[in-house]
């Protein structure tokens, strides 16, 4: 197990190296540049050249890339061109919000998707099966930003049940420790602040959970249907084992491997930034900030954020691979 973890972590080095080269080439091929975002269309050629010289963008691309790699080895991601703050500081300020939103969406998707997919498989061909399959198709087809606007219009603007924007009511004056607003409220025993932060997560979490929920329902249903036809399930039923024992020990456990894989991929995708959802709800996460950085050609932010997200993505999938041995002991033997 230790060798497996070390080997996967070592694979991260060439992955990041290749990603950094592709990112560097892609960003330099984008039309315009940070000088255009800073000066607009009225900047003179002399002013543009001065900004590029100050940012080191007038040097050969290999020299620029070498300077970036040296900083990356020192864990120095540079300074944002637009905000003049350290990229690491910007990331640590916004990533907790994305993590909270991702966890909320996953709790909704997993908490509803796995039971619904299992029940749909056990009642194949009945109304619940048809309803779950049809609902999952609708969940996949509806654009996230459209669903976000619908939820916001109904539950926030019309009914007034949920806040329409932000991560927390600023008038509460909540104490900040980790930038995880719910966790900070629990650590400082500011229960109102924790509840308010959680309340702000519900609507964007529901919108963000729509596609993962649909995918988990369909994969769980297909996986359970496959396992139900296995000989060991029929043998367990023939031995007189109760339905709960058959479901827990034989069906669900063997059906969870593909579900765990899909959850890992979905988690990595959600952590990379839910741009549309964060934009609709004015949620201060990394997705909306990355979108702004692309329009402003903020190269240090784009490079730094995407590199960190790549590391997080690999670590999430490593955790998923390790979970296989807990779900299915045969994986541990192999």
mmCIF file of C-alpha atoms in Angstrom:
data_model
loop_
_atom_site.group_PDB
_atom_site.id
_atom_site.type_symbol
_atom_site.label_atom_id
_atom_site.label_comp_id
_atom_site.label_asym_id
_atom_site.label_seq_id
_atom_site.Cartn_x
_atom_site.Cartn_y
_atom_site.Cartn_z
ATOM 1 C CA UNK A 1 0.000 0.000 0.000
ATOM 2 C CA UNK A 2 2.824 2.420 0.879
ATOM 3 C CA UNK A 3 4.620 1.620 -2.380
ATOM 4 C CA UNK A 4 1.415 2.256 -4.295
ATOM 5 C CA UNK A 5 0.939 5.665 -2.667
ATOM 6 C CA UNK A 6 4.575 6.663 -3.259
ATOM 7 C CA UNK A 7 4.398 5.526 -6.880
ATOM 8 C CA UNK A 8 1.239 7.543 -7.515
ATOM 9 C CA UNK A 9 2.750 10.627 -5.884
ATOM 10 C CA UNK A 10 5.897 10.285 -8.006
ATOM 11 C CA UNK A 11 3.709 10.148 -11.102
ATOM 12 C CA UNK A 12 2.567 13.630 -10.159
ATOM 13 C CA UNK A 13 5.975 15.087 -11.120
ATOM 14 C CA UNK A 14 5.884 14.337 -14.883
ATOM 15 C CA UNK A 15 2.165 15.175 -14.911
ATOM 16 C CA UNK A 16 2.800 18.648 -13.515
ATOM 17 C CA UNK A 17 5.806 19.138 -15.776
ATOM 18 C CA UNK A 18 3.826 18.319 -18.912
ATOM 19 C CA UNK A 19 0.871 20.409 -17.735
ATOM 20 C CA UNK A 20 3.106 23.398 -17.059
ATOM 21 C CA UNK A 21 4.519 23.277 -20.603
ATOM 22 C CA UNK A 22 1.055 23.031 -22.188
ATOM 23 C CA UNK A 23 -0.265 25.829 -19.989
ATOM 24 C CA UNK A 24 2.665 28.089 -20.751
ATOM 25 C CA UNK A 25 2.266 27.618 -24.501
ATOM 26 C CA UNK A 26 -1.523 27.998 -24.371
ATOM 27 C CA UNK A 27 -1.475 31.183 -22.308
ATOM 28 C CA UNK A 28 1.115 32.832 -24.543
ATOM 29 C CA UNK A 29 -0.973 31.957 -27.596
ATOM 30 C CA UNK A 30 -4.056 33.740 -26.279
ATOM 31 C CA UNK A 31 -4.888 36.937 -28.194
ATOM 32 C CA UNK A 32 -4.123 40.161 -26.360
ATOM 33 C CA UNK A 33 -2.248 40.146 -23.090
ATOM 34 C CA UNK A 34 -2.240 41.600 -19.582
ATOM 35 C CA UNK A 35 -1.224 44.973 -20.972
ATOM 36 C CA UNK A 36 -4.475 45.057 -22.955
ATOM 37 C CA UNK A 37 -6.518 44.192 -19.869
ATOM 38 C CA UNK A 38 -4.722 46.865 -17.830
ATOM 39 C CA UNK A 39 -4.688 49.702 -20.376
ATOM 40 C CA UNK A 40 -7.704 48.867 -22.500
ATOM 41 C CA UNK A 41 -7.870 49.890 -26.120
ATOM 42 C CA UNK A 42 -6.480 53.382 -25.500
ATOM 43 C CA UNK A 43 -3.002 52.358 -24.453
ATOM 44 C CA UNK A 44 -0.144 53.520 -26.645
ATOM 45 C CA UNK A 45 2.448 51.079 -27.995
ATOM 46 C CA UNK A 46 5.038 52.613 -25.661
ATOM 47 C CA UNK A 47 2.813 52.068 -22.615
ATOM 48 C CA UNK A 48 2.110 48.472 -23.660
ATOM 49 C CA UNK A 49 5.804 47.780 -24.177
ATOM 50 C CA UNK A 50 6.623 49.237 -20.764
ATOM 51 C CA UNK A 51 4.104 46.970 -19.014
ATOM 52 C CA UNK A 52 5.357 43.889 -20.839
ATOM 53 C CA UNK A 53 8.926 44.818 -19.908
ATOM 54 C CA UNK A 54 7.980 45.277 -16.222
ATOM 55 C CA UNK A 55 6.216 41.907 -16.200
ATOM 56 C CA UNK A 56 9.103 40.186 -17.986
ATOM 57 C CA UNK A 57 6.897 39.251 -20.940
ATOM 58 C CA UNK A 58 9.326 40.719 -23.480
ATOM 59 C CA UNK A 59 11.917 38.020 -22.733
ATOM 60 C CA UNK A 60 12.201 34.762 -24.724
ATOM 61 C CA UNK A 61 9.589 32.206 -23.727
ATOM 62 C CA UNK A 62 12.197 29.684 -22.554
ATOM 63 C CA UNK A 63 13.621 32.214 -20.095
ATOM 64 C CA UNK A 64 10.113 33.017 -18.862
ATOM 65 C CA UNK A 65 9.356 29.308 -18.426
ATOM 66 C CA UNK A 66 12.633 28.668 -16.613
ATOM 67 C CA UNK A 67 11.896 31.516 -14.199
ATOM 68 C CA UNK A 68 8.428 30.062 -13.558
ATOM 69 C CA UNK A 69 9.825 26.574 -12.861
ATOM 70 C CA UNK A 70 12.395 27.959 -10.408
ATOM 71 C CA UNK A 71 9.660 29.802 -8.529
ATOM 72 C CA UNK A 72 7.445 26.716 -8.603
ATOM 73 C CA UNK A 73 10.174 24.607 -7.012
ATOM 74 C CA UNK A 74 10.308 27.179 -4.197
ATOM 75 C CA UNK A 75 6.468 26.984 -3.988
ATOM 76 C CA UNK A 76 6.317 30.613 -5.103
ATOM 77 C CA UNK A 77 3.412 31.044 -7.524
ATOM 78 C CA UNK A 78 4.058 34.725 -8.107
ATOM 79 C CA UNK A 79 1.860 37.800 -7.770
ATOM 80 C CA UNK A 80 -1.479 38.441 -9.421
ATOM 81 C CA UNK A 81 -1.311 41.078 -12.142
ATOM 82 C CA UNK A 82 -4.843 42.328 -11.452
ATOM 83 C CA UNK A 83 -5.023 42.302 -7.635
ATOM 84 C CA UNK A 84 -1.282 42.748 -6.833
ATOM 85 C CA UNK A 85 -1.578 40.023 -4.191
ATOM 86 C CA UNK A 86 0.244 36.712 -3.870
ATOM 87 C CA UNK A 87 -1.367 33.970 -5.948
ATOM 88 C CA UNK A 88 -1.164 31.600 -2.973
ATOM 89 C CA UNK A 89 -3.059 34.114 -0.827
ATOM 90 C CA UNK A 90 -5.755 34.485 -3.480
ATOM 91 C CA UNK A 91 -6.111 30.718 -3.749
ATOM 92 C CA UNK A 92 -6.297 30.121 0.009
ATOM 93 C CA UNK A 93 -8.930 32.832 0.298
ATOM 94 C CA UNK A 94 -11.205 31.418 -2.416
ATOM 95 C CA UNK A 95 -10.592 27.659 -2.435
ATOM 96 C CA UNK A 96 -12.388 27.016 0.894
ATOM 97 C CA UNK A 97 -15.586 28.400 -0.617
ATOM 98 C CA UNK A 98 -15.288 26.036 -3.575
ATOM 99 C CA UNK A 99 -14.591 23.119 -1.215
ATOM 100 C CA UNK A 100 -17.694 23.919 0.864
ATOM 101 C CA UNK A 101 -19.803 24.179 -2.284
ATOM 102 C CA UNK A 102 -18.374 20.927 -3.659
ATOM 103 C CA UNK A 103 -18.990 19.046 -0.407
ATOM 104 C CA UNK A 104 -22.572 20.338 -0.280
ATOM 105 C CA UNK A 105 -23.216 19.241 -3.865
ATOM 106 C CA UNK A 106 -21.662 15.811 -3.243
ATOM 107 C CA UNK A 107 -23.668 15.254 -0.056
ATOM 108 C CA UNK A 108 -26.856 15.993 -1.994
ATOM 109 C CA UNK A 109 -25.832 13.907 -5.005
ATOM 110 C CA UNK A 110 -24.573 10.893 -3.034
ATOM 111 C CA UNK A 111 -27.260 11.034 -0.351
ATOM 112 C CA UNK A 112 -30.033 10.939 -2.951
ATOM 113 C CA UNK A 113 -28.326 9.279 -5.917
ATOM 114 C CA UNK A 114 -27.130 5.992 -4.398
ATOM 115 C CA UNK A 115 -30.393 5.092 -2.569
ATOM 116 C CA UNK A 116 -32.483 6.152 -5.574
ATOM 117 C CA UNK A 117 -30.312 4.187 -8.010
ATOM 118 C CA UNK A 118 -30.486 1.100 -5.790
ATOM 119 C CA UNK A 119 -34.265 1.301 -5.380
ATOM 120 C CA UNK A 120 -34.688 1.840 -9.130
ATOM 121 C CA UNK A 121 -32.675 -1.314 -9.819
ATOM 122 C CA UNK A 122 -34.588 -3.370 -7.239
ATOM 123 C CA UNK A 123 -37.872 -2.167 -8.747
ATOM 124 C CA UNK A 124 -36.869 -2.431 -12.360
ATOM 125 C CA UNK A 125 -39.686 -1.667 -14.775
ATOM 126 C CA UNK A 126 -41.908 -0.081 -12.129
ATOM 127 C CA UNK A 127 -42.909 3.560 -11.742
ATOM 128 C CA UNK A 128 -39.952 4.403 -9.481
ATOM 129 C CA UNK A 129 -37.503 3.034 -12.026
ATOM 130 C CA UNK A 130 -39.071 5.011 -14.863
ATOM 131 C CA UNK A 131 -39.210 8.147 -12.710
ATOM 132 C CA UNK A 132 -35.560 7.907 -11.685
ATOM 133 C CA UNK A 133 -34.329 7.222 -15.223
ATOM 134 C CA UNK A 134 -36.417 10.052 -16.656
ATOM 135 C CA UNK A 135 -35.390 12.425 -13.890
ATOM 136 C CA UNK A 136 -31.708 11.614 -14.398
ATOM 137 C CA UNK A 137 -32.004 12.371 -18.108
ATOM 138 C CA UNK A 138 -33.598 15.716 -17.322
ATOM 139 C CA UNK A 139 -30.869 16.452 -14.756
ATOM 140 C CA UNK A 140 -28.147 15.807 -17.318
ATOM 141 C CA UNK A 141 -29.859 17.809 -20.076
ATOM 142 C CA UNK A 142 -30.707 20.960 -18.095
ATOM 143 C CA UNK A 143 -27.782 23.452 -18.144
ATOM 144 C CA UNK A 144 -26.462 24.189 -14.679
ATOM 145 C CA UNK A 145 -26.646 27.963 -15.105
ATOM 146 C CA UNK A 146 -30.311 27.711 -16.226
ATOM 147 C CA UNK A 147 -31.223 25.586 -13.212
ATOM 148 C CA UNK A 148 -29.317 27.987 -10.960
ATOM 149 C CA UNK A 149 -31.336 30.933 -12.264
ATOM 150 C CA UNK A 150 -34.600 28.998 -11.841
ATOM 151 C CA UNK A 151 -33.788 28.028 -8.246
ATOM 152 C CA UNK A 152 -32.692 31.563 -7.454
ATOM 153 C CA UNK A 153 -35.839 33.098 -8.950
ATOM 154 C CA UNK A 154 -38.241 30.711 -7.197
ATOM 155 C CA UNK A 155 -36.749 30.048 -3.783
ATOM 156 C CA UNK A 156 -34.868 33.297 -3.232
ATOM 157 C CA UNK A 157 -36.508 36.158 -5.093
ATOM 158 C CA UNK A 158 -40.137 34.958 -5.046
ATOM 159 C CA UNK A 159 -40.426 32.887 -1.866
ATOM 160 C CA UNK A 160 -37.539 34.470 0.042
ATOM 161 C CA UNK A 161 -36.560 31.159 1.630
ATOM 162 C CA UNK A 162 -32.849 31.288 0.819
ATOM 163 C CA UNK A 163 -30.279 34.060 0.287
ATOM 164 C CA UNK A 164 -29.631 34.950 -3.327
ATOM 165 C CA UNK A 165 -25.902 35.616 -3.280
ATOM 166 C CA UNK A 166 -22.674 35.472 -1.300
ATOM 167 C CA UNK A 167 -21.296 32.990 1.192
ATOM 168 C CA UNK A 168 -22.469 34.650 4.401
ATOM 169 C CA UNK A 169 -24.281 37.711 5.687
ATOM 170 C CA UNK A 170 -21.502 40.304 6.195
ATOM 171 C CA UNK A 171 -23.467 42.046 8.966
ATOM 172 C CA UNK A 172 -22.886 39.065 11.266
ATOM 173 C CA UNK A 173 -19.223 40.021 11.718
ATOM 174 C CA UNK A 174 -18.177 36.379 11.888
ATOM 175 C CA UNK A 175 -14.670 35.445 12.995
ATOM 176 C CA UNK A 176 -12.374 34.125 10.247
ATOM 177 C CA UNK A 177 -9.874 31.372 11.043
ATOM 178 C CA UNK A 178 -9.714 28.944 8.125
ATOM 179 C CA UNK A 179 -11.942 30.719 5.541
ATOM 180 C CA UNK A 180 -14.250 27.697 5.731
ATOM 181 C CA UNK A 181 -17.205 29.723 6.946
ATOM 182 C CA UNK A 182 -19.227 26.799 8.331
ATOM 183 C CA UNK A 183 -16.196 25.338 10.096
ATOM 184 C CA UNK A 184 -15.156 28.738 11.460
ATOM 185 C CA UNK A 185 -18.617 29.236 12.929
ATOM 186 C CA UNK A 186 -18.481 25.832 14.617
ATOM 187 C CA UNK A 187 -14.934 26.358 15.942
ATOM 188 C CA UNK A 188 -15.770 29.752 17.432
ATOM 189 C CA UNK A 189 -19.224 28.591 18.575
ATOM 190 C CA UNK A 190 -20.861 31.306 16.533
ATOM 191 C CA UNK A 191 -23.839 29.137 15.721
ATOM 192 C CA UNK A 192 -25.708 31.845 13.837
ATOM 193 C CA UNK A 193 -22.736 32.409 11.546
ATOM 194 C CA UNK A 194 -22.352 28.667 10.870
ATOM 195 C CA UNK A 195 -26.070 28.247 10.157
ATOM 196 C CA UNK A 196 -26.099 31.302 7.885
ATOM 197 C CA UNK A 197 -23.089 30.033 5.909
ATOM 198 C CA UNK A 198 -24.759 26.640 5.542
ATOM 199 C CA UNK A 199 -27.988 28.313 4.441
ATOM 200 C CA UNK A 200 -26.080 30.195 1.726
ATOM 201 C CA UNK A 201 -24.765 26.855 0.400
ATOM 202 C CA UNK A 202 -28.095 25.122 -0.168
ATOM 203 C CA UNK A 203 -29.286 26.759 -3.404
ATOM 204 C CA UNK A 204 -25.917 26.754 -5.234
ATOM 205 C CA UNK A 205 -25.289 23.262 -3.885
ATOM 206 C CA UNK A 206 -28.597 22.028 -5.323
ATOM 207 C CA UNK A 207 -27.824 23.574 -8.704
ATOM 208 C CA UNK A 208 -24.308 22.149 -8.765
ATOM 209 C CA UNK A 209 -25.515 18.696 -7.653
ATOM 210 C CA UNK A 210 -27.930 18.237 -10.565
ATOM 211 C CA UNK A 211 -25.525 16.610 -13.031
ATOM 212 C CA UNK A 212 -23.555 14.538 -10.449
ATOM 213 C CA UNK A 213 -26.861 13.332 -8.985
ATOM 214 C CA UNK A 214 -28.108 12.201 -12.389
ATOM 215 C CA UNK A 215 -24.828 10.421 -13.161
ATOM 216 C CA UNK A 216 -24.672 8.668 -9.786
ATOM 217 C CA UNK A 217 -28.292 7.471 -10.102
ATOM 218 C CA UNK A 218 -27.676 5.946 -13.511
ATOM 219 C CA UNK A 219 -24.324 4.337 -12.630
ATOM 220 C CA UNK A 220 -25.673 2.950 -9.335
ATOM 221 C CA UNK A 221 -28.728 1.524 -11.076
ATOM 222 C CA UNK A 222 -26.675 -0.137 -13.817
ATOM 223 C CA UNK A 223 -24.121 -1.497 -11.362
ATOM 224 C CA UNK A 224 -26.740 -2.901 -8.986
ATOM 225 C CA UNK A 225 -28.616 -4.541 -11.871
ATOM 226 C CA UNK A 226 -25.394 -6.234 -12.935
ATOM 227 C CA UNK A 227 -24.605 -7.470 -9.427
ATOM 228 C CA UNK A 228 -28.164 -8.727 -8.834
ATOM 229 C CA UNK A 229 -27.682 -11.207 -11.679
ATOM 230 C CA UNK A 230 -24.502 -12.657 -10.201
ATOM 231 C CA UNK A 231 -24.461 -16.206 -8.871
ATOM 232 C CA UNK A 232 -23.227 -15.238 -5.403
ATOM 233 C CA UNK A 233 -26.320 -13.064 -4.848
ATOM 234 C CA UNK A 234 -28.683 -15.881 -5.785
ATOM 235 C CA UNK A 235 -26.680 -18.236 -3.574
ATOM 236 C CA UNK A 236 -26.954 -15.848 -0.629
ATOM 237 C CA UNK A 237 -30.705 -15.574 -1.149
ATOM 238 C CA UNK A 238 -31.036 -19.358 -1.448
ATOM 239 C CA UNK A 239 -29.240 -19.780 1.872
ATOM 240 C CA UNK A 240 -31.982 -17.775 3.528
ATOM 241 C CA UNK A 241 -30.032 -14.646 4.336
ATOM 242 C CA UNK A 242 -32.203 -11.649 5.115
ATOM 243 C CA UNK A 243 -32.714 -8.948 2.516
ATOM 244 C CA UNK A 244 -30.749 -6.425 4.579
ATOM 245 C CA UNK A 245 -27.733 -8.723 4.779
ATOM 246 C CA UNK A 246 -27.835 -9.520 1.068
ATOM 247 C CA UNK A 247 -28.219 -5.856 0.196
ATOM 248 C CA UNK A 248 -25.464 -4.584 2.503
ATOM 249 C CA UNK A 249 -22.830 -7.327 2.264
ATOM 250 C CA UNK A 250 -23.274 -8.616 -1.259
ATOM 251 C CA UNK A 251 -25.119 -6.196 -3.527
ATOM 252 C CA UNK A 252 -24.159 -2.678 -2.462
ATOM 253 C CA UNK A 253 -20.554 -3.446 -1.616
ATOM 254 C CA UNK A 254 -19.870 -5.108 -4.959
ATOM 255 C CA UNK A 255 -21.768 -2.423 -6.857
ATOM 256 C CA UNK A 256 -19.863 0.489 -5.311
ATOM 257 C CA UNK A 257 -16.600 0.235 -7.280
ATOM 258 C CA UNK A 258 -17.848 1.965 -10.467
ATOM 259 C CA UNK A 259 -19.842 4.391 -8.330
ATOM 260 C CA UNK A 260 -16.724 5.304 -6.344
ATOM 261 C CA UNK A 261 -14.828 5.882 -9.594
ATOM 262 C CA UNK A 262 -17.505 8.232 -10.902
ATOM 263 C CA UNK A 263 -17.660 10.092 -7.583
ATOM 264 C CA UNK A 264 -13.893 10.636 -7.683
ATOM 265 C CA UNK A 265 -14.024 12.055 -11.201
ATOM 266 C CA UNK A 266 -17.004 14.250 -10.328
ATOM 267 C CA UNK A 267 -15.257 15.531 -7.196
ATOM 268 C CA UNK A 268 -12.174 16.545 -9.143
ATOM 269 C CA UNK A 269 -14.315 18.334 -11.692
ATOM 270 C CA UNK A 270 -16.308 20.206 -9.048
ATOM 271 C CA UNK A 271 -13.171 21.243 -7.174
ATOM 272 C CA UNK A 272 -11.749 22.745 -10.346
ATOM 273 C CA UNK A 273 -14.297 25.515 -9.975
ATOM 274 C CA UNK A 274 -18.015 25.732 -10.663
ATOM 275 C CA UNK A 275 -17.747 28.874 -12.785
ATOM 276 C CA UNK A 276 -21.392 29.252 -13.796
ATOM 277 C CA UNK A 277 -22.863 28.412 -10.402
ATOM 278 C CA UNK A 278 -20.473 30.716 -8.564
ATOM 279 C CA UNK A 279 -21.210 33.501 -11.048
ATOM 280 C CA UNK A 280 -25.004 33.211 -10.743
ATOM 281 C CA UNK A 281 -24.931 33.251 -6.946
ATOM 282 C CA UNK A 282 -21.990 35.693 -6.647
ATOM 283 C CA UNK A 283 -20.202 32.980 -4.695
ATOM 284 C CA UNK A 284 -16.566 33.832 -3.994
ATOM 285 C CA UNK A 285 -14.870 30.635 -5.134
ATOM 286 C CA UNK A 286 -12.023 29.869 -7.501
ATOM 287 C CA UNK A 287 -14.270 29.294 -10.534
ATOM 288 C CA UNK A 288 -15.496 32.862 -10.954
ATOM 289 C CA UNK A 289 -12.023 34.217 -10.123
ATOM 290 C CA UNK A 290 -10.447 32.006 -12.798
ATOM 291 C CA UNK A 291 -12.974 33.230 -15.354
ATOM 292 C CA UNK A 292 -12.079 36.841 -14.531
ATOM 293 C CA UNK A 293 -8.370 35.999 -14.714
ATOM 294 C CA UNK A 294 -8.781 34.584 -18.226
ATOM 295 C CA UNK A 295 -10.418 37.795 -19.453
ATOM 296 C CA UNK A 296 -7.691 39.860 -17.757
ATOM 297 C CA UNK A 297 -4.870 37.595 -19.012
ATOM 298 C CA UNK A 298 -3.618 37.233 -15.451
ATOM 299 C CA UNK A 299 -0.936 34.661 -16.257
ATOM 300 C CA UNK A 300 0.377 34.042 -12.707
ATOM 301 C CA UNK A 301 -3.136 33.356 -11.363
ATOM 302 C CA UNK A 302 -4.008 31.037 -14.239
ATOM 303 C CA UNK A 303 -0.753 29.105 -13.991
ATOM 304 C CA UNK A 304 -0.813 28.878 -10.209
ATOM 305 C CA UNK A 305 -4.466 27.987 -9.807
ATOM 306 C CA UNK A 306 -4.477 25.345 -12.540
ATOM 307 C CA UNK A 307 -1.299 23.727 -11.191
ATOM 308 C CA UNK A 308 -2.743 23.526 -7.682
ATOM 309 C CA UNK A 309 -6.038 22.195 -9.026
ATOM 310 C CA UNK A 310 -4.122 19.489 -10.906
ATOM 311 C CA UNK A 311 -2.444 18.410 -7.654
ATOM 312 C CA UNK A 312 -5.809 18.338 -5.873
ATOM 313 C CA UNK A 313 -7.342 16.329 -8.718
ATOM 314 C CA UNK A 314 -4.587 13.708 -8.538
ATOM 315 C CA UNK A 315 -4.868 13.466 -4.741
ATOM 316 C CA UNK A 316 -8.646 13.038 -4.920
ATOM 317 C CA UNK A 317 -8.288 10.184 -7.389
ATOM 318 C CA UNK A 318 -5.573 8.650 -5.196
ATOM 319 C CA UNK A 319 -8.030 8.641 -2.290
ATOM 320 C CA UNK A 320 -10.624 7.002 -4.532
ATOM 321 C CA UNK A 321 -8.127 4.295 -5.529
ATOM 322 C CA UNK A 322 -7.347 3.654 -1.859
ATOM 323 C CA UNK A 323 -11.059 3.380 -1.112
ATOM 324 C CA UNK A 324 -11.279 0.422 -3.494
ATOM 325 C CA UNK A 325 -9.419 -1.739 -0.979
ATOM 326 C CA UNK A 326 -11.982 -0.858 1.690
ATOM 327 C CA UNK A 327 -14.937 -1.539 -0.592
ATOM 328 C CA UNK A 328 -13.553 -4.739 -2.131
ATOM 329 C CA UNK A 329 -10.815 -6.644 -0.210
ATOM 330 C CA UNK A 330 -9.899 -8.511 -3.415
ATOM 331 C CA UNK A 331 -8.354 -5.295 -4.731
ATOM 332 C CA UNK A 332 -6.083 -5.227 -1.684
ATOM 333 C CA UNK A 333 -4.893 -8.759 -2.446
ATOM 334 C CA UNK A 334 -4.116 -7.917 -6.076
#
